[in-house]
Amino acid sequence: MFKIPDWSTHYAYKWHSNPKSRSTCRTLFDKCYVRPAVDRAWKVMKDGSASVEAKSDARLTIDLHKDDNAQMCAGRTVQQFCDAILLEEADPTLAAQTAQETMRAYKPREWDETDQIKAEHRSDEMADVCENAITGLREALTGINNLYGEKQVFTNLPGCELKYFGIPDYSERVELKTKWDRASKTSKSGWSANSLPKRPDLAHLYQVAGYWHGTKNLPTLVYANRLGYRVFTPDNCEELTPEHLNSILELCAQDCRIREKILRAAHRMGGHIEDLLQLVEPQFGHWSWDVKPQIKALAKEIWSR
């Protein structure tokens, strides 16, 4: 394994992930506060000598920081469906039934009254999204003889000490993204299809640029919703050519270099979690702070110390 500098290990920030996947403040809070707390709790749970009270507190910590929603569950379920067919040669009918069962078994967030409604509708969409996703993937994977699923990729970003980490979906070059219906006041059903993008989303370009840099495989992006699918390749999309990916990679590296400077500065200041988090603006209105009220309250308390 590669060496990680002290200023990074101190905060349990071992490597970079896609800087566009969530806000910087949420990333630092999650990687440097939440994950270490959950890791410590799991160690207590596995410690045969730990007291009942200690294990009870550890379980509360683990449950508090569980983070899921209907949208995330639906996306995972579609990929599991596609994995079953493409990688395990499962019967499509059985795979579809499993996908429906998985979505129906999802337990909505208790604090979010909309999550139950979304979960029910995602279940209704599931069969169509699965069908379009598998069709799009088969098109995207044409000509790829060595087909395999998720595989960890680490790569060096320009000017960064820490590596960039990601897990491409298929054969280190094909990435699947799902688009789910949105609530609509003008539709009779109360829902409208979330359109397939005309160009790849910027956050997804950041993601695959890192994969390409680490694997040298030009990426393909597959988008699927309940109405159809769209496949972006270097042949039909300028954003996936080496020239454009290079420019995206530099932007990605720039964001990651800034995070490294924040980590170093906080470490010099004393190394407390407050020293780190208070060096960045707490953008609690950002979509990535769609978390339990208790978690957001905890974060606000830390930022206000």
Short mmCIF file of C-alpha atoms in Angstrom, two decimals:
data_model
loop_
_atom_site.label_atom_id
_atom_site.label_comp_id
_atom_site.label_asym_id
_atom_site.label_seq_id
_atom_site.Cartn_x
_atom_site.Cartn_y
_atom_site.Cartn_z
CA MET A 1 0.00 0.00 0.00
CA PHE A 2 1.19 3.54 -0.67
CA LYS A 3 2.49 5.82 2.10
CA ILE A 4 0.07 8.44 3.41
CA PRO A 5 1.52 11.61 5.03
CA ASP A 6 0.98 12.39 8.72
CA TRP A 7 -1.16 15.47 8.09
CA SER A 8 -3.58 13.22 6.19
CA THR A 9 -3.61 10.13 8.42
CA HIS A 10 -4.20 12.36 11.46
CA TYR A 11 -7.61 13.23 10.01
CA ALA A 12 -8.23 9.76 8.52
CA TYR A 13 -8.30 11.38 5.08
CA LYS A 14 -6.48 8.64 3.18
CA TRP A 15 -7.19 9.56 -0.44
CA HIS A 16 -9.25 11.84 -2.63
CA SER A 17 -12.62 11.01 -4.12
CA ASN A 18 -14.60 12.87 -6.78
CA PRO A 19 -14.65 16.49 -5.50
CA LYS A 20 -17.92 17.15 -7.34
CA SER A 21 -19.79 14.29 -5.62
CA ARG A 22 -20.57 16.52 -2.62
CA SER A 23 -19.52 19.82 -1.06
CA THR A 24 -16.05 20.17 0.45
CA CYS A 25 -17.45 20.83 3.91
CA ARG A 26 -19.59 17.68 3.80
CA THR A 27 -16.68 15.61 2.46
CA LEU A 28 -14.38 16.70 5.28
CA PHE A 29 -17.09 16.18 7.90
CA ASP A 30 -17.84 12.70 6.55
CA LYS A 31 -14.26 11.50 6.02
CA CYS A 32 -12.63 13.13 9.03
CA TYR A 33 -15.37 13.02 11.67
CA VAL A 34 -18.13 10.55 10.81
CA ARG A 35 -16.13 7.64 9.41
CA PRO A 36 -13.56 7.56 12.24
CA ALA A 37 -16.40 7.66 14.78
CA VAL A 38 -18.18 4.78 13.04
CA ASP A 39 -14.92 2.80 12.72
CA ARG A 40 -14.29 3.20 16.46
CA ALA A 41 -17.84 2.06 17.17
CA TRP A 42 -17.42 -1.07 15.07
CA LYS A 43 -14.21 -1.92 16.92
CA VAL A 44 -16.15 -1.76 20.18
CA MET A 45 -18.87 -3.97 18.72
CA LYS A 46 -16.27 -6.58 17.76
CA ASP A 47 -14.42 -6.37 21.07
CA GLY A 48 -15.37 -9.35 23.19
CA SER A 49 -14.22 -7.59 26.35
CA ALA A 50 -16.32 -4.45 25.79
CA SER A 51 -19.12 -3.80 28.27
CA VAL A 52 -22.79 -3.99 27.40
CA GLU A 53 -23.05 -0.24 27.94
CA ALA A 54 -20.11 0.45 25.62
CA LYS A 55 -21.60 -1.74 22.91
CA SER A 56 -24.97 -0.05 23.31
CA ASP A 57 -23.35 3.37 22.83
CA ALA A 58 -21.41 2.04 19.83
CA ARG A 59 -24.61 0.73 18.23
CA LEU A 60 -26.25 4.14 18.71
CA THR A 61 -23.31 5.77 16.90
CA ILE A 62 -23.49 3.32 14.01
CA ASP A 63 -27.25 3.71 13.62
CA LEU A 64 -27.06 7.50 13.91
CA HIS A 65 -24.69 7.77 10.98
CA LYS A 66 -26.42 5.35 8.63
CA ASP A 67 -27.00 7.28 5.42
CA ASP A 68 -29.37 6.06 2.73
CA ASN A 69 -32.41 7.20 0.76
CA ALA A 70 -34.82 5.83 -1.82
CA GLN A 71 -32.87 7.34 -4.72
CA MET A 72 -29.60 5.75 -3.62
CA CYS A 73 -31.28 2.41 -3.01
CA ALA A 74 -32.90 2.49 -6.45
CA GLY A 75 -29.59 3.23 -8.18
CA ARG A 76 -27.82 0.40 -6.33
CA THR A 77 -30.64 -1.99 -7.15
CA VAL A 78 -30.44 -1.30 -10.88
CA GLN A 79 -26.71 -1.93 -10.89
CA GLN A 80 -27.21 -5.16 -8.93
CA PHE A 81 -29.76 -6.22 -11.56
CA CYS A 82 -27.30 -5.46 -14.37
CA ASP A 83 -24.43 -7.19 -12.54
CA ALA A 84 -26.55 -10.31 -12.09
CA ILE A 85 -27.28 -10.54 -15.81
CA LEU A 86 -23.96 -9.38 -17.25
CA LEU A 87 -21.54 -10.92 -14.76
CA GLU A 88 -23.43 -13.88 -13.30
CA GLU A 89 -25.60 -14.78 -16.33
CA ALA A 90 -28.70 -14.76 -14.14
CA ASP A 91 -32.15 -15.31 -15.59
CA PRO A 92 -33.48 -11.81 -16.50
CA THR A 93 -36.95 -12.55 -15.14
CA LEU A 94 -35.58 -13.69 -11.79
CA ALA A 95 -33.17 -10.75 -11.69
CA ALA A 96 -36.07 -8.37 -12.29
CA GLN A 97 -38.08 -9.99 -9.50
CA THR A 98 -35.13 -9.66 -7.14
CA ALA A 99 -34.80 -5.98 -8.02
CA GLN A 100 -38.46 -5.37 -7.20
CA GLU A 101 -38.15 -7.26 -3.93
CA THR A 102 -35.05 -5.30 -2.97
CA MET A 103 -36.77 -1.98 -3.61
CA ARG A 104 -39.89 -3.01 -1.71
CA ALA A 105 -37.75 -4.12 1.24
CA TYR A 106 -36.16 -0.68 1.55
CA LYS A 107 -37.02 1.06 4.83
CA PRO A 108 -37.70 4.77 4.21
CA ARG A 109 -36.04 7.45 6.29
CA GLU A 110 -38.24 8.14 9.31
CA TRP A 111 -37.38 11.83 9.41
CA ASP A 112 -38.14 12.48 5.73
CA GLU A 113 -41.84 12.16 4.89
CA THR A 114 -41.13 12.31 1.15
CA ASP A 115 -38.82 9.29 1.16
CA GLN A 116 -41.68 6.80 1.54
CA ILE A 117 -43.46 8.31 -1.48
CA LYS A 118 -40.26 8.25 -3.52
CA ALA A 119 -39.57 4.65 -2.55
CA GLU A 120 -43.01 3.54 -3.72
CA HIS A 121 -42.63 5.34 -7.04
CA ARG A 122 -39.08 4.04 -7.56
CA SER A 123 -40.54 0.56 -7.20
CA ASP A 124 -43.05 1.37 -9.94
CA GLU A 125 -40.26 2.63 -12.22
CA MET A 126 -37.82 -0.15 -11.44
CA ALA A 127 -38.67 -2.62 -14.22
CA ASP A 128 -38.45 0.00 -16.99
CA VAL A 129 -35.23 1.57 -15.70
CA CYS A 130 -33.64 -1.88 -15.34
CA GLU A 131 -34.60 -2.84 -18.90
CA ASN A 132 -33.22 0.38 -20.38
CA ALA A 133 -30.06 0.21 -18.26
CA ILE A 134 -29.21 -3.33 -19.36
CA THR A 135 -29.90 -2.47 -23.01
CA GLY A 136 -27.67 0.60 -22.81
CA LEU A 137 -24.90 -1.32 -21.09
CA ARG A 138 -24.95 -4.09 -23.67
CA GLU A 139 -24.51 -1.46 -26.37
CA ALA A 140 -21.71 0.24 -24.45
CA LEU A 141 -19.91 -3.04 -23.74
CA THR A 142 -19.91 -4.22 -27.36
CA GLY A 143 -16.40 -5.24 -28.34
CA ILE A 144 -15.12 -5.53 -24.77
CA ASN A 145 -13.98 -9.11 -24.39
CA ASN A 146 -12.73 -8.98 -20.81
CA LEU A 147 -15.92 -8.08 -18.97
CA TYR A 148 -15.76 -7.64 -15.20
CA GLY A 149 -17.46 -5.55 -12.56
CA GLU A 150 -16.31 -3.02 -10.01
CA LYS A 151 -12.58 -2.72 -9.42
CA GLN A 152 -10.69 -0.24 -7.26
CA VAL A 153 -8.60 2.32 -9.12
CA PHE A 154 -5.95 4.52 -7.48
CA THR A 155 -4.12 7.16 -9.46
CA ASN A 156 -1.80 10.13 -8.94
CA LEU A 157 -3.27 13.54 -9.67
CA PRO A 158 -0.98 16.36 -10.87
CA GLY A 159 0.51 18.21 -7.91
CA CYS A 160 -1.22 16.08 -5.27
CA GLU A 161 0.42 13.99 -2.56
CA LEU A 162 -2.65 11.85 -1.98
CA LYS A 163 -3.99 9.48 -4.58
CA TYR A 164 -7.38 9.74 -6.27
CA PHE A 165 -9.62 6.75 -5.61
CA GLY A 166 -12.66 5.40 -7.42
CA ILE A 167 -14.47 2.24 -8.43
CA PRO A 168 -15.53 2.08 -12.12
CA ASP A 169 -18.65 -0.01 -12.77
CA TYR A 170 -17.59 -2.24 -15.69
CA SER A 171 -14.18 -3.21 -17.08
CA GLU A 172 -12.64 0.02 -15.75
CA ARG A 173 -14.26 2.03 -18.54
CA VAL A 174 -18.08 1.92 -18.53
CA GLU A 175 -20.08 3.84 -15.93
CA LEU A 176 -23.85 3.49 -15.39
CA LYS A 177 -26.01 6.38 -14.17
CA THR A 178 -29.76 6.26 -13.53
CA LYS A 179 -32.25 9.11 -13.75
CA TRP A 180 -35.48 8.86 -11.75
CA ASP A 181 -38.82 10.61 -12.04
CA ARG A 182 -39.34 13.98 -10.38
CA ALA A 183 -42.44 15.16 -8.57
CA SER A 184 -44.60 17.29 -10.86
CA LYS A 185 -47.58 19.51 -10.05
CA THR A 186 -48.65 19.66 -13.70
CA SER A 187 -48.72 15.91 -14.38
CA LYS A 188 -51.86 13.87 -13.67
CA SER A 189 -49.75 11.13 -12.09
CA GLY A 190 -47.86 13.64 -9.96
CA TRP A 191 -44.57 12.61 -11.59
CA SER A 192 -42.61 13.48 -14.72
CA ALA A 193 -39.65 11.70 -16.28
CA ASN A 194 -36.24 13.06 -15.37
CA SER A 195 -34.79 13.71 -18.82
CA LEU A 196 -31.71 11.96 -20.07
CA PRO A 197 -28.89 14.52 -20.34
CA LYS A 198 -27.88 15.87 -23.73
CA ARG A 199 -24.30 16.02 -22.50
CA PRO A 200 -22.66 14.20 -19.56
CA ASP A 201 -23.09 15.75 -16.12
CA LEU A 202 -20.01 17.64 -14.91
CA ALA A 203 -19.75 15.58 -11.71
CA HIS A 204 -19.68 12.41 -13.81
CA LEU A 205 -16.95 13.84 -16.04
CA TYR A 206 -14.84 14.51 -12.95
CA GLN A 207 -15.41 10.92 -11.91
CA VAL A 208 -14.47 9.24 -15.18
CA ALA A 209 -11.55 11.61 -15.84
CA GLY A 210 -9.89 10.17 -12.74
CA TYR A 211 -10.60 6.62 -13.88
CA TRP A 212 -9.18 7.34 -17.32
CA HIS A 213 -6.04 8.86 -15.83
CA GLY A 214 -5.52 5.74 -13.72
CA THR A 215 -6.38 3.07 -16.29
CA LYS A 216 -5.71 4.76 -19.67
CA ASN A 217 -9.07 3.37 -20.82
CA LEU A 218 -11.25 5.98 -22.49
CA PRO A 219 -14.56 6.05 -20.62
CA THR A 220 -18.15 5.49 -21.70
CA LEU A 221 -21.15 6.83 -19.78
CA VAL A 222 -24.56 5.14 -19.90
CA TYR A 223 -27.63 7.02 -18.66
CA ALA A 224 -30.99 5.28 -18.21
CA ASN A 225 -34.44 6.35 -17.08
CA ARG A 226 -37.85 4.68 -17.41
CA LEU A 227 -38.28 5.99 -20.97
CA GLY A 228 -34.97 5.04 -22.55
CA TYR A 229 -31.19 5.27 -22.39
CA ARG A 230 -28.32 7.27 -23.82
CA VAL A 231 -24.73 6.18 -24.36
CA PHE A 232 -21.89 8.71 -24.47
CA THR A 233 -18.57 7.55 -25.92
CA PRO A 234 -15.40 9.31 -27.09
CA ASP A 235 -16.74 8.86 -30.64
CA ASN A 236 -20.00 10.74 -30.11
CA CYS A 237 -19.13 13.04 -27.21
CA GLU A 238 -16.30 15.59 -27.25
CA GLU A 239 -16.27 15.72 -23.44
CA LEU A 240 -14.96 12.13 -23.33
CA THR A 241 -11.99 12.71 -25.63
CA PRO A 242 -8.46 12.78 -24.16
CA GLU A 243 -8.13 16.53 -24.74
CA HIS A 244 -11.25 17.39 -22.76
CA LEU A 245 -10.62 14.78 -20.07
CA ASN A 246 -7.19 16.33 -19.52
CA SER A 247 -8.77 19.72 -18.85
CA ILE A 248 -11.32 18.16 -16.48
CA LEU A 249 -8.54 16.26 -14.72
CA GLU A 250 -6.66 19.49 -14.05
CA LEU A 251 -9.79 21.04 -12.52
CA CYS A 252 -10.24 17.93 -10.41
CA ALA A 253 -6.61 18.06 -9.29
CA GLN A 254 -6.95 21.74 -8.46
CA ASP A 255 -9.88 21.03 -6.13
CA CYS A 256 -7.94 18.18 -4.49
CA ARG A 257 -4.81 20.33 -4.04
CA ILE A 258 -6.94 22.87 -2.17
CA ARG A 259 -8.21 20.13 0.14
CA GLU A 260 -4.64 19.04 0.84
CA LYS A 261 -3.69 22.62 1.76
CA ILE A 262 -6.64 22.78 4.17
CA LEU A 263 -5.61 19.50 5.81
CA ARG A 264 -2.00 20.65 6.18
CA ALA A 265 -3.01 24.01 7.63
CA ALA A 266 -5.36 22.42 10.16
CA HIS A 267 -2.67 19.95 11.21
CA ARG A 268 -0.24 22.80 11.87
CA MET A 269 -2.89 24.63 13.90
CA GLY A 270 -3.22 21.78 16.37
CA GLY A 271 -4.96 18.93 14.61
CA HIS A 272 -8.38 19.19 16.25
CA ILE A 273 -11.45 18.47 14.11
CA GLU A 274 -12.57 22.06 14.73
CA ASP A 275 -9.28 23.34 13.31
CA LEU A 276 -10.06 21.50 10.10
CA LEU A 277 -13.76 22.10 9.61
CA GLN A 278 -13.64 25.79 10.51
CA LEU A 279 -11.25 26.42 7.62
CA VAL A 280 -14.09 25.80 5.14
CA GLU A 281 -17.48 27.44 4.72
CA PRO A 282 -20.31 25.26 6.11
CA GLN A 283 -22.70 25.23 3.16
CA PHE A 284 -25.61 23.61 4.97
CA GLY A 285 -27.99 24.55 2.16
CA HIS A 286 -26.10 22.37 -0.32
CA TRP A 287 -27.92 19.23 -1.49
CA SER A 288 -25.19 17.03 0.00
CA TRP A 289 -26.41 18.04 3.48
CA ASP A 290 -29.63 16.10 2.95
CA VAL A 291 -28.95 14.19 6.16
CA LYS A 292 -30.66 13.39 9.46
CA PRO A 293 -31.52 16.54 11.44
CA GLN A 294 -29.40 15.21 14.34
CA ILE A 295 -26.36 14.94 12.06
CA LYS A 296 -26.77 18.44 10.67
CA ALA A 297 -27.25 19.80 14.20
CA LEU A 298 -24.05 18.06 15.29
CA ALA A 299 -22.15 19.52 12.34
CA LYS A 300 -23.47 23.01 13.05
CA GLU A 301 -22.40 22.66 16.68
CA ILE A 302 -18.85 21.71 15.67
CA TRP A 303 -18.62 24.59 13.21
CA SER A 304 -19.79 27.05 15.89
CA ARG A 305 -17.22 26.09 18.55
#
